Amino acid sequence: MAEKNNSIARLIITLTIIGALGALFLAGVYEWTIPHILEHEARARERAIMEVLPEVDYYEEATHNDRIFYEGYDENDNFVGVAVSLRGGGYAGEIEIMIGSDPYAREIINIFILNHQETPGLGARITEEEFRENFENAPFSELEIVRRTPEEPQEIEAIAGATMSVEAVKNIVSRVGDVISEHYGGGS
Amino acid sequence: MARYFAIFKNGLWNENPIFKLIIGLCPTLAVTNTVVNGFAMGMATGFVLISSEIVISLIKKFIPNDVRIPSFILIIVTFVTFTDYFLGAFFPEIADALALFIPLIVVNCLILGRQEAFASRNPTRRAIFDAVGMTVGFTWVLVVLSAIRELFGFGTLAGVDIFGAGYTNMIIMILPGGAFLTLGVLVGVLNLLDRKVGSDNG
Protein backbone atom coordinates (compact mmCIF):
# COMPACT_ATOMS: atom_id res chain seq x y z
CA MET A 1 0.00 0.00 0.00
CA ALA A 2 2.77 2.35 0.92
CA GLU A 3 4.40 1.58 -2.34
CA LYS A 4 1.20 2.37 -4.21
CA ASN A 5 0.87 5.77 -2.47
CA ASN A 6 4.44 6.41 -3.24
CA SER A 7 3.98 5.73 -6.88
CA ILE A 8 0.86 7.90 -7.08
CA ALA A 9 2.80 10.71 -5.43
CA ARG A 10 5.52 10.21 -7.97
CA LEU A 11 3.09 10.41 -10.87
CA ILE A 12 1.66 13.66 -9.56
CA ILE A 13 5.08 15.12 -8.89
CA THR A 14 6.36 14.21 -12.36
CA LEU A 15 3.41 15.80 -14.12
CA THR A 16 3.55 18.87 -11.89
CA ILE A 17 7.22 19.41 -12.59
CA ILE A 18 6.80 19.03 -16.35
CA GLY A 19 3.76 21.34 -16.31
CA ALA A 20 5.50 23.96 -14.19
CA LEU A 21 8.65 24.00 -16.30
CA GLY A 22 6.58 24.20 -19.46
CA ALA A 23 4.53 27.09 -18.05
CA LEU A 24 7.69 28.91 -16.96
CA PHE A 25 9.19 28.53 -20.42
CA LEU A 26 5.97 29.73 -22.09
CA ALA A 27 5.71 32.72 -19.76
CA GLY A 28 9.12 33.79 -21.06
CA VAL A 29 8.08 33.18 -24.66
CA TYR A 30 4.91 35.24 -24.10
CA GLU A 31 6.86 38.19 -22.68
CA TRP A 32 9.23 38.00 -25.63
CA THR A 33 6.69 37.70 -28.46
CA ILE A 34 3.65 39.66 -27.27
CA PRO A 35 5.03 43.14 -28.12
CA HIS A 36 5.65 41.97 -31.70
CA ILE A 37 2.21 40.40 -31.97
CA LEU A 38 0.47 43.56 -30.67
CA GLU A 39 2.54 45.66 -33.05
CA HIS A 40 1.41 43.58 -36.03
CA GLU A 41 -2.19 43.92 -34.93
CA ALA A 42 -1.89 47.68 -34.48
CA ARG A 43 -0.24 48.05 -37.88
CA ALA A 44 -2.93 45.94 -39.57
CA ARG A 45 -5.62 48.05 -37.88
CA GLU A 46 -3.97 51.31 -38.90
CA ARG A 47 -3.63 50.13 -42.49
CA ALA A 48 -7.31 49.16 -42.49
CA ILE A 49 -8.38 52.57 -41.15
CA MET A 50 -6.34 54.37 -43.81
CA GLU A 51 -7.87 52.09 -46.42
CA VAL A 52 -11.51 52.71 -45.44
CA LEU A 53 -11.15 56.46 -44.90
CA PRO A 54 -8.98 57.34 -47.92
CA GLU A 55 -8.57 61.07 -47.30
CA VAL A 56 -7.57 60.70 -43.69
CA ASP A 57 -4.32 62.14 -42.42
CA TYR A 58 -4.66 61.16 -38.76
CA TYR A 59 -7.32 59.66 -36.53
CA GLU A 60 -8.44 59.77 -32.90
CA GLU A 61 -9.90 56.96 -30.88
CA ALA A 62 -13.23 57.50 -29.15
CA THR A 63 -14.78 54.85 -26.93
CA HIS A 64 -18.54 54.59 -26.49
CA ASN A 65 -20.02 51.61 -24.66
CA ASP A 66 -16.76 49.65 -24.93
CA ARG A 67 -16.71 50.01 -28.68
CA ILE A 68 -13.81 51.91 -30.20
CA PHE A 69 -14.56 54.39 -32.98
CA TYR A 70 -11.73 55.79 -35.06
CA GLU A 71 -12.54 59.38 -36.01
CA GLY A 72 -10.55 60.41 -39.05
CA TYR A 73 -9.43 63.94 -39.97
CA ASP A 74 -7.68 65.27 -43.08
CA GLU A 75 -4.62 67.56 -43.20
CA ASN A 76 -6.74 70.64 -42.52
CA ASP A 77 -8.27 69.04 -39.41
CA ASN A 78 -11.59 68.59 -41.18
CA PHE A 79 -13.65 65.64 -40.02
CA VAL A 80 -13.69 62.96 -42.73
CA GLY A 81 -15.53 60.03 -41.23
CA VAL A 82 -15.65 57.31 -38.62
CA ALA A 83 -14.17 53.84 -38.89
CA VAL A 84 -15.39 51.03 -36.68
CA SER A 85 -14.65 47.33 -36.73
CA LEU A 86 -17.57 44.89 -36.61
CA ARG A 87 -17.54 41.12 -36.54
CA GLY A 88 -19.93 38.33 -37.28
CA GLY A 89 -20.14 34.71 -38.35
CA GLY A 90 -18.96 33.79 -41.83
CA TYR A 91 -19.01 30.47 -43.67
CA ALA A 92 -15.95 28.95 -42.00
CA GLY A 93 -15.36 31.18 -38.99
CA GLU A 94 -15.65 34.71 -37.75
CA ILE A 95 -15.23 37.64 -40.14
CA GLU A 96 -13.97 40.96 -38.81
CA ILE A 97 -14.48 44.00 -40.99
CA MET A 98 -13.25 47.58 -40.65
CA ILE A 99 -15.95 49.87 -42.01
CA GLY A 100 -15.36 53.51 -42.83
CA SER A 101 -18.44 55.69 -42.93
CA ASP A 102 -19.67 59.24 -43.10
CA PRO A 103 -22.15 59.54 -40.21
CA TYR A 104 -23.65 62.80 -41.51
CA ALA A 105 -24.10 61.76 -45.13
CA ARG A 106 -25.25 58.41 -43.65
CA GLU A 107 -23.25 56.32 -46.07
CA ILE A 108 -20.39 53.85 -46.13
CA ILE A 109 -17.09 55.12 -47.51
CA ASN A 110 -15.26 51.81 -47.89
CA ILE A 111 -14.71 48.49 -46.10
CA PHE A 112 -11.68 46.31 -45.38
CA ILE A 113 -11.67 42.68 -44.24
CA LEU A 114 -9.43 42.44 -41.16
CA ASN A 115 -9.77 38.74 -40.38
CA HIS A 116 -11.55 35.83 -41.98
CA GLN A 117 -11.29 32.07 -42.37
CA GLU A 118 -13.20 31.75 -45.64
CA THR A 119 -12.30 29.20 -48.32
CA PRO A 120 -9.29 30.28 -50.40
CA GLY A 121 -10.29 31.01 -53.99
CA LEU A 122 -14.00 31.23 -53.16
CA GLY A 123 -15.16 32.96 -49.98
CA ALA A 124 -11.75 34.56 -49.57
CA ARG A 125 -12.56 36.68 -52.61
CA ILE A 126 -14.49 39.00 -50.25
CA THR A 127 -11.09 40.60 -49.58
CA GLU A 128 -10.66 41.59 -53.23
CA GLU A 129 -10.92 45.20 -54.32
CA GLU A 130 -13.54 44.31 -56.91
CA PHE A 131 -15.93 43.02 -54.24
CA ARG A 132 -15.17 45.73 -51.69
CA GLU A 133 -15.95 48.43 -54.28
CA ASN A 134 -19.59 47.34 -54.03
CA PHE A 135 -19.79 49.00 -50.63
CA GLU A 136 -18.46 52.39 -51.65
CA ASN A 137 -21.17 55.00 -51.03
CA ALA A 138 -23.65 52.35 -49.93
CA PRO A 139 -26.34 53.85 -47.66
CA PHE A 140 -26.91 53.06 -43.96
CA SER A 141 -29.65 50.50 -44.48
CA GLU A 142 -30.22 46.85 -45.17
CA LEU A 143 -28.07 46.07 -48.20
CA GLU A 144 -29.19 43.71 -50.96
CA ILE A 145 -27.31 41.01 -52.85
CA VAL A 146 -27.94 40.89 -56.59
CA ARG A 147 -26.69 38.51 -59.27
CA ARG A 148 -26.13 41.16 -61.93
CA THR A 149 -24.28 44.44 -62.18
CA PRO A 150 -25.59 46.61 -59.30
CA GLU A 151 -27.65 49.60 -60.29
CA GLU A 152 -28.71 51.01 -56.91
CA PRO A 153 -26.25 52.11 -54.20
CA GLN A 154 -27.55 49.50 -51.70
CA GLU A 155 -26.97 46.63 -54.15
CA ILE A 156 -24.03 44.27 -53.70
CA GLU A 157 -22.91 42.00 -56.54
CA ALA A 158 -22.71 38.33 -55.52
CA ILE A 159 -19.57 36.21 -55.99
CA ALA A 160 -20.25 32.90 -57.78
CA GLY A 161 -19.74 29.99 -55.39
CA ALA A 162 -19.42 32.16 -52.31
CA THR A 163 -23.04 32.86 -51.38
CA MET A 164 -22.57 32.32 -47.64
CA SER A 165 -19.49 34.52 -47.37
CA VAL A 166 -21.08 37.38 -49.30
CA GLU A 167 -24.25 37.09 -47.21
CA ALA A 168 -22.15 37.22 -44.03
CA VAL A 169 -20.30 40.36 -45.14
CA LYS A 170 -23.57 42.00 -46.17
CA ASN A 171 -25.13 41.24 -42.77
CA ILE A 172 -22.16 42.58 -40.84
CA VAL A 173 -21.90 45.75 -42.91
CA SER A 174 -25.65 46.35 -42.75
CA ARG A 175 -25.34 46.75 -38.97
CA VAL A 176 -23.00 49.71 -39.24
CA GLY A 177 -25.79 52.27 -39.64
CA ASP A 178 -27.28 51.44 -36.23
CA VAL A 179 -23.91 51.30 -34.51
CA ILE A 180 -22.85 54.69 -35.88
CA SER A 181 -26.22 56.41 -35.39
CA GLU A 182 -26.24 55.42 -31.74
CA HIS A 183 -23.35 57.80 -31.06
CA TYR A 184 -23.25 60.21 -33.97
CA GLY A 185 -26.90 61.10 -34.10
CA GLY A 186 -29.07 60.85 -37.16
CA GLY A 187 -31.47 58.03 -37.68
CA SER A 188 -34.68 58.26 -39.55
CA MET B 1 27.26 6.64 -38.86
CA ALA B 2 25.58 4.36 -41.41
CA ARG B 3 23.24 3.23 -38.65
CA TYR B 4 22.14 6.80 -38.02
CA PHE B 5 21.66 7.40 -41.71
CA ALA B 6 19.41 4.34 -41.88
CA ILE B 7 17.23 5.85 -39.13
CA PHE B 8 17.07 9.12 -41.05
CA LYS B 9 16.22 7.38 -44.34
CA ASN B 10 13.47 5.42 -42.64
CA GLY B 11 11.25 8.50 -42.41
CA LEU B 12 11.84 9.50 -46.02
CA TRP B 13 10.39 6.35 -47.53
CA ASN B 14 10.14 3.01 -45.67
CA GLU B 15 8.15 4.43 -42.77
CA ASN B 16 7.05 7.66 -44.37
CA PRO B 17 4.42 9.08 -42.01
CA ILE B 18 1.92 9.97 -44.73
CA PHE B 19 1.97 7.26 -47.39
CA LYS B 20 3.28 4.35 -45.29
CA LEU B 21 2.12 4.93 -41.72
CA ILE B 22 -0.88 7.03 -42.86
CA ILE B 23 -0.73 9.25 -39.77
CA GLY B 24 -0.81 13.01 -39.34
CA LEU B 25 -3.49 13.37 -42.00
CA CYS B 26 -5.46 16.25 -40.46
CA PRO B 27 -2.97 18.99 -41.45
CA THR B 28 -2.09 16.98 -44.56
CA LEU B 29 -5.62 17.37 -45.84
CA ALA B 30 -6.38 20.77 -44.44
CA VAL B 31 -3.56 23.14 -45.27
CA THR B 32 -2.05 21.77 -48.47
CA ASN B 33 -3.81 24.08 -50.92
CA THR B 34 -0.67 26.12 -51.66
CA VAL B 35 2.98 25.11 -51.69
CA VAL B 36 3.90 27.82 -49.20
CA ASN B 37 1.29 26.60 -46.71
CA GLY B 38 2.28 22.96 -47.14
CA PHE B 39 5.94 23.73 -46.60
CA ALA B 40 5.28 25.99 -43.60
CA MET B 41 3.10 23.30 -42.00
CA GLY B 42 5.87 20.74 -42.58
CA MET B 43 8.42 22.99 -40.92
CA ALA B 44 6.19 23.89 -37.96
CA THR B 45 5.34 20.23 -37.33
CA GLY B 46 9.00 19.31 -37.78
CA PHE B 47 10.12 21.85 -35.21
CA VAL B 48 7.68 20.48 -32.63
CA LEU B 49 8.62 16.89 -33.48
CA ILE B 50 12.38 17.44 -33.25
CA SER B 51 12.21 19.51 -30.02
CA SER B 52 9.92 17.09 -28.24
CA GLU B 53 11.84 14.00 -29.35
CA ILE B 54 15.03 15.56 -27.95
CA VAL B 55 13.43 16.51 -24.62
CA ILE B 56 11.60 13.21 -24.20
CA SER B 57 14.60 11.05 -25.05
CA LEU B 58 16.61 13.07 -22.49
CA ILE B 59 14.15 12.74 -19.61
CA LYS B 60 12.61 9.35 -20.44
CA LYS B 61 14.23 7.75 -17.36
CA PHE B 62 12.41 10.11 -15.00
CA ILE B 63 8.95 9.61 -16.46
CA PRO B 64 6.94 6.85 -14.75
CA ASN B 65 5.41 4.49 -17.25
CA ASP B 66 1.85 5.15 -16.02
CA VAL B 67 1.93 8.84 -16.93
CA ARG B 68 4.13 8.74 -20.01
CA ILE B 69 1.36 9.74 -22.45
CA PRO B 70 0.21 12.78 -20.41
CA SER B 71 3.84 13.76 -19.96
CA PHE B 72 4.47 13.56 -23.70
CA ILE B 73 1.37 15.64 -24.37
CA LEU B 74 2.46 18.33 -21.87
CA ILE B 75 5.86 18.59 -23.54
CA ILE B 76 4.35 18.66 -27.05
CA VAL B 77 1.83 21.33 -25.99
CA THR B 78 4.65 23.51 -24.70
CA PHE B 79 6.45 23.43 -28.04
CA VAL B 80 3.27 23.91 -30.04
CA THR B 81 2.34 27.00 -28.01
CA PHE B 82 5.85 28.32 -28.51
CA THR B 83 5.49 27.81 -32.29
CA ASP B 84 2.11 29.57 -32.29
CA TYR B 85 3.48 32.68 -30.56
CA PHE B 86 6.74 32.63 -32.51
CA LEU B 87 4.99 32.56 -35.90
CA GLY B 88 2.50 35.19 -34.75
CA ALA B 89 5.34 37.51 -33.75
CA PHE B 90 7.79 37.01 -36.59
CA PHE B 91 5.88 35.46 -39.51
CA PRO B 92 2.37 36.96 -39.23
CA GLU B 93 1.41 36.09 -42.84
CA ILE B 94 2.17 32.41 -42.27
CA ALA B 95 0.40 32.51 -38.90
CA ASP B 96 -2.69 33.98 -40.60
CA ALA B 97 -2.65 31.39 -43.38
CA LEU B 98 -2.26 28.39 -41.08
CA ALA B 99 -4.43 29.94 -38.34
CA LEU B 100 -5.98 27.27 -36.15
CA PHE B 101 -3.97 24.44 -37.69
CA ILE B 102 -0.95 25.50 -35.66
CA PRO B 103 -2.59 24.75 -32.27
CA LEU B 104 -3.90 21.56 -33.87
CA ILE B 105 -0.35 20.25 -34.28
CA VAL B 106 -0.83 19.04 -30.70
CA VAL B 107 -3.17 16.32 -31.88
CA ASN B 108 -1.07 15.31 -34.87
CA CYS B 109 -0.56 11.61 -34.13
CA LEU B 110 2.72 11.65 -36.03
CA ILE B 111 4.25 13.55 -33.12
CA LEU B 112 2.81 11.54 -30.25
CA GLY B 113 3.40 8.35 -32.24
CA ARG B 114 7.11 8.98 -32.66
CA GLN B 115 7.53 9.76 -28.93
CA GLU B 116 5.89 6.49 -28.00
CA ALA B 117 7.50 4.40 -30.75
CA PHE B 118 10.97 5.91 -30.82
CA ALA B 119 12.02 8.78 -28.51
CA SER B 120 10.96 7.02 -25.31
CA ARG B 121 13.03 3.91 -26.17
CA ASN B 122 16.14 5.33 -27.81
CA PRO B 123 19.10 7.53 -26.91
CA THR B 124 18.90 11.22 -27.81
CA ARG B 125 21.26 11.02 -30.76
CA ARG B 126 19.17 8.36 -32.47
CA ALA B 127 15.98 10.27 -31.63
CA ILE B 128 17.30 13.37 -33.41
CA PHE B 129 17.95 11.39 -36.61
CA ASP B 130 14.50 9.83 -36.37
CA ALA B 131 12.84 13.24 -35.89
CA VAL B 132 14.73 14.89 -38.74
CA GLY B 133 14.00 11.95 -41.07
CA MET B 134 10.30 12.04 -40.20
CA THR B 135 10.21 15.82 -40.68
CA VAL B 136 11.76 15.63 -44.14
CA GLY B 137 9.52 12.68 -45.03
CA PHE B 138 6.39 14.51 -43.83
CA THR B 139 7.36 17.78 -45.50
CA TRP B 140 8.22 16.41 -48.93
CA VAL B 141 4.88 14.64 -49.24
CA LEU B 142 3.06 17.81 -48.07
CA VAL B 143 4.93 19.87 -50.66
CA VAL B 144 4.21 17.40 -53.51
CA LEU B 145 0.55 17.24 -52.49
CA SER B 146 0.19 21.00 -52.23
CA ALA B 147 2.06 21.53 -55.51
CA ILE B 148 -0.49 19.33 -57.34
CA ARG B 149 -3.42 21.07 -55.65
CA GLU B 150 -2.08 24.57 -56.19
CA LEU B 151 -1.20 23.86 -59.83
CA PHE B 152 -4.72 22.71 -60.74
CA GLY B 153 -6.60 24.80 -58.21
CA PHE B 154 -4.98 28.18 -58.85
CA GLY B 155 -2.82 27.54 -61.96
CA THR B 156 0.24 28.65 -59.98
CA LEU B 157 3.21 27.07 -58.19
CA ALA B 158 4.45 28.78 -55.03
CA GLY B 159 2.60 31.88 -56.25
CA VAL B 160 4.27 31.86 -59.72
CA ASP B 161 1.81 31.77 -62.60
CA ILE B 162 2.21 28.57 -64.65
CA PHE B 163 -0.90 28.11 -66.75
CA GLY B 164 -1.43 31.77 -67.64
CA ALA B 165 -4.46 34.02 -67.31
CA GLY B 166 -6.68 31.88 -69.57
CA TYR B 167 -6.69 28.98 -67.11
CA THR B 168 -9.98 28.25 -65.35
CA ASN B 169 -9.24 27.31 -61.73
CA MET B 170 -10.41 23.87 -60.66
CA ILE B 171 -12.02 25.00 -57.42
CA ILE B 172 -12.47 21.42 -56.20
CA MET B 173 -8.69 21.06 -55.88
CA ILE B 174 -8.52 23.85 -53.27
CA LEU B 175 -11.43 22.46 -51.26
CA PRO B 176 -11.16 19.47 -48.87
CA GLY B 177 -12.55 17.20 -51.60
CA GLY B 178 -9.50 17.91 -53.74
CA ALA B 179 -7.26 17.02 -50.81
CA PHE B 180 -8.87 13.59 -50.45
CA LEU B 181 -8.73 12.94 -54.20
CA THR B 182 -5.10 14.00 -54.55
CA LEU B 183 -3.94 12.23 -51.41
CA GLY B 184 -5.67 9.00 -52.40
CA VAL B 185 -4.12 8.99 -55.88
CA LEU B 186 -0.72 10.04 -54.53
CA VAL B 187 -0.61 7.33 -51.85
CA GLY B 188 -1.68 4.78 -54.48
CA VAL B 189 1.00 5.87 -56.95
CA LEU B 190 3.77 5.97 -54.32
CA ASN B 191 2.90 2.53 -53.01
CA LEU B 192 2.77 1.17 -56.56
CA LEU B 193 6.23 2.66 -57.14
CA ASP B 194 7.40 1.18 -53.87
CA ARG B 195 6.19 -2.28 -54.81
CA LYS B 196 7.80 -2.06 -58.23
CA VAL B 197 11.16 -0.92 -56.84
CA GLY B 198 10.93 -3.53 -54.09
CA SER B 199 10.25 -6.40 -56.51
CA ASP B 200 13.05 -5.24 -58.82
CA ASN B 201 15.52 -5.31 -55.96
CA GLY B 202 14.27 -8.58 -54.59
Tab-separated table of N, CA, C and O in Angstrom, chain B residues 13 16 18-19 28 32-36 38-39 136-152 157 173 182-183 185-187 189-190:
chain	number	residue	atom	x	y	z
B	13	TRP	N	11.132	7.268	-46.685
B	13	TRP	CA	10.390	6.347	-47.533
B	13	TRP	C	9.791	5.157	-46.768
B	13	TRP	O	8.571	5.058	-46.651
B	16	ASN	N	7.528	6.286	-44.154
B	16	ASN	CA	7.047	7.658	-44.374
B	16	ASN	C	5.713	7.860	-43.661
B	16	ASN	O	4.798	7.056	-43.826
B	18	ILE	N	3.179	9.777	-44.006
B	18	ILE	CA	1.921	9.966	-44.726
B	18	ILE	C	1.555	8.757	-45.586
B	18	ILE	O	0.483	8.192	-45.433
B	19	PHE	N	2.453	8.302	-46.480
B	19	PHE	CA	1.971	7.265	-47.389
B	19	PHE	C	2.304	5.848	-46.932
B	19	PHE	O	1.885	4.890	-47.565
B	28	THR	N	-2.402	17.378	-43.183
B	28	THR	CA	-2.092	16.979	-44.558
B	28	THR	C	-3.249	17.319	-45.482
B	28	THR	O	-3.058	17.804	-46.593
B	32	THR	N	-2.906	21.930	-47.293
B	32	THR	CA	-2.051	21.774	-48.470
B	32	THR	C	-2.660	22.347	-49.732
B	32	THR	O	-2.585	21.733	-50.783
B	33	ASN	N	-3.288	23.539	-49.669
B	33	ASN	CA	-3.806	24.081	-50.923
B	33	ASN	C	-2.821	25.009	-51.630
B	33	ASN	O	-3.033	25.344	-52.782
B	34	THR	N	-1.749	25.424	-50.949
B	34	THR	CA	-0.672	26.117	-51.663
B	34	THR	C	0.663	25.565	-51.171
B	34	THR	O	0.763	25.091	-50.034
B	35	VAL	N	1.666	25.653	-52.019
B	35	VAL	CA	2.984	25.109	-51.690
B	35	VAL	C	3.546	25.779	-50.433
B	35	VAL	O	4.103	25.116	-49.556
B	36	VAL	N	3.355	27.097	-50.347
B	36	VAL	CA	3.904	27.820	-49.202
B	36	VAL	C	3.277	27.306	-47.896
B	36	VAL	O	3.985	27.050	-46.916
B	38	GLY	N	1.861	24.340	-47.374
B	38	GLY	CA	2.283	22.960	-47.137
B	38	GLY	C	3.673	22.915	-46.537
B	38	GLY	O	3.927	22.202	-45.550
B	39	PHE	N	4.569	23.711	-47.089
B	39	PHE	CA	5.943	23.730	-46.601
B	39	PHE	C	6.002	24.283	-45.177
B	39	PHE	O	6.658	23.724	-44.297
B	136	VAL	N	11.519	15.507	-42.705
B	136	VAL	CA	11.764	15.628	-44.139
B	136	VAL	C	10.746	14.768	-44.899
B	136	VAL	O	10.172	15.204	-45.896
B	137	GLY	N	10.484	13.570	-44.390
B	137	GLY	CA	9.524	12.676	-45.034
B	137	GLY	C	8.125	13.270	-45.056
B	137	GLY	O	7.419	13.215	-46.065
B	138	PHE	N	7.710	13.882	-43.938
B	138	PHE	CA	6.385	14.510	-43.833
B	138	PHE	C	6.314	15.710	-44.777
B	138	PHE	O	5.359	15.865	-45.538
B	139	THR	N	7.372	16.541	-44.733
B	139	THR	CA	7.359	17.784	-45.502
B	139	THR	C	7.361	17.529	-47.007
B	139	THR	O	6.626	18.186	-47.743
B	140	TRP	N	8.178	16.571	-47.471
B	140	TRP	CA	8.219	16.407	-48.932
B	140	TRP	C	6.887	15.927	-49.473
B	140	TRP	O	6.450	16.380	-50.531
B	141	VAL	N	6.190	15.073	-48.733
B	141	VAL	CA	4.880	14.637	-49.235
B	141	VAL	C	3.892	15.811	-49.204
B	141	VAL	O	3.121	16.005	-50.135
B	142	LEU	N	3.941	16.632	-48.127
B	142	LEU	CA	3.057	17.812	-48.066
B	142	LEU	C	3.311	18.737	-49.251
B	142	LEU	O	2.374	19.264	-49.854
B	143	VAL	N	4.590	18.940	-49.574
B	143	VAL	CA	4.928	19.866	-50.663
B	143	VAL	C	4.451	19.302	-52.006
B	143	VAL	O	3.860	20.030	-52.811
B	144	VAL	N	4.671	18.007	-52.250
B	144	VAL	CA	4.210	17.401	-53.510
B	144	VAL	C	2.691	17.512	-53.612
B	144	VAL	O	2.143	17.951	-54.625
B	145	LEU	N	2.015	17.177	-52.517
B	145	LEU	CA	0.554	17.235	-52.486
B	145	LEU	C	0.054	18.653	-52.744
B	145	LEU	O	-0.851	18.884	-53.559
B	146	SER	N	0.671	19.629	-52.068
B	146	SER	CA	0.187	21.002	-52.229
B	146	SER	C	0.569	21.549	-53.602
B	146	SER	O	-0.146	22.384	-54.140
B	147	ALA	N	1.679	21.077	-54.167
B	147	ALA	CA	2.059	21.528	-55.512
B	147	ALA	C	0.996	21.095	-56.518
B	147	ALA	O	0.558	21.890	-57.350
B	148	ILE	N	0.547	19.832	-56.411
B	148	ILE	CA	-0.486	19.333	-57.335
B	148	ILE	C	-1.765	20.140	-57.166
B	148	ILE	O	-2.369	20.598	-58.130
B	149	ARG	N	-2.157	20.352	-55.893
B	149	ARG	CA	-3.417	21.067	-55.653
B	149	ARG	C	-3.338	22.518	-56.090
B	149	ARG	O	-4.277	23.042	-56.678
B	150	GLU	N	-2.204	23.168	-55.804
B	150	GLU	CA	-2.077	24.575	-56.188
B	150	GLU	C	-2.052	24.720	-57.706
B	150	GLU	O	-2.676	25.611	-58.273
B	151	LEU	N	-1.333	23.797	-58.374
B	151	LEU	CA	-1.200	23.859	-59.831
B	151	LEU	C	-2.572	23.794	-60.500
B	151	LEU	O	-2.891	24.603	-61.366
B	152	PHE	N	-3.412	22.837	-60.098
B	152	PHE	CA	-4.716	22.705	-60.742
B	152	PHE	C	-5.752	23.650	-60.151
B	152	PHE	O	-6.645	24.102	-60.840
B	157	LEU	N	2.345	27.893	-59.045
B	157	LEU	CA	3.206	27.068	-58.195
B	157	LEU	C	3.991	28.003	-57.299
B	157	LEU	O	4.729	28.849	-57.797
B	173	MET	N	-10.028	21.411	-56.354
B	173	MET	CA	-8.691	21.061	-55.882
B	173	MET	C	-8.296	21.839	-54.627
B	173	MET	O	-7.469	21.389	-53.839
B	182	THR	N	-6.534	13.964	-54.245
B	182	THR	CA	-5.104	13.996	-54.548
B	182	THR	C	-4.338	13.051	-53.635
B	182	THR	O	-3.468	12.308	-54.083
B	183	LEU	N	-4.665	13.078	-52.351
B	183	LEU	CA	-3.935	12.225	-51.408
B	183	LEU	C	-4.138	10.753	-51.751
B	183	LEU	O	-3.183	9.975	-51.768
B	185	VAL	N	-4.867	9.349	-54.669
B	185	VAL	CA	-4.124	8.993	-55.879
B	185	VAL	C	-2.627	8.952	-55.580
B	185	VAL	O	-1.915	8.022	-55.964
B	186	LEU	N	-2.149	9.949	-54.832
B	186	LEU	CA	-0.716	10.043	-54.533
B	186	LEU	C	-0.232	8.841	-53.717
B	186	LEU	O	0.796	8.229	-54.029
B	187	VAL	N	-0.993	8.484	-52.680
B	187	VAL	CA	-0.612	7.331	-51.846
B	187	VAL	C	-0.609	6.071	-52.701
B	187	VAL	O	0.314	5.250	-52.625
B	189	VAL	N	-0.130	5.844	-56.022
B	189	VAL	CA	1.000	5.873	-56.954
B	189	VAL	C	2.312	5.569	-56.231
B	189	VAL	O	3.126	4.762	-56.688
B	190	LEU	N	2.507	6.178	-55.052
B	190	LEU	CA	3.766	5.972	-54.325
B	190	LEU	C	3.917	4.520	-53.877
B	190	LEU	O	5.007	3.954	-53.941
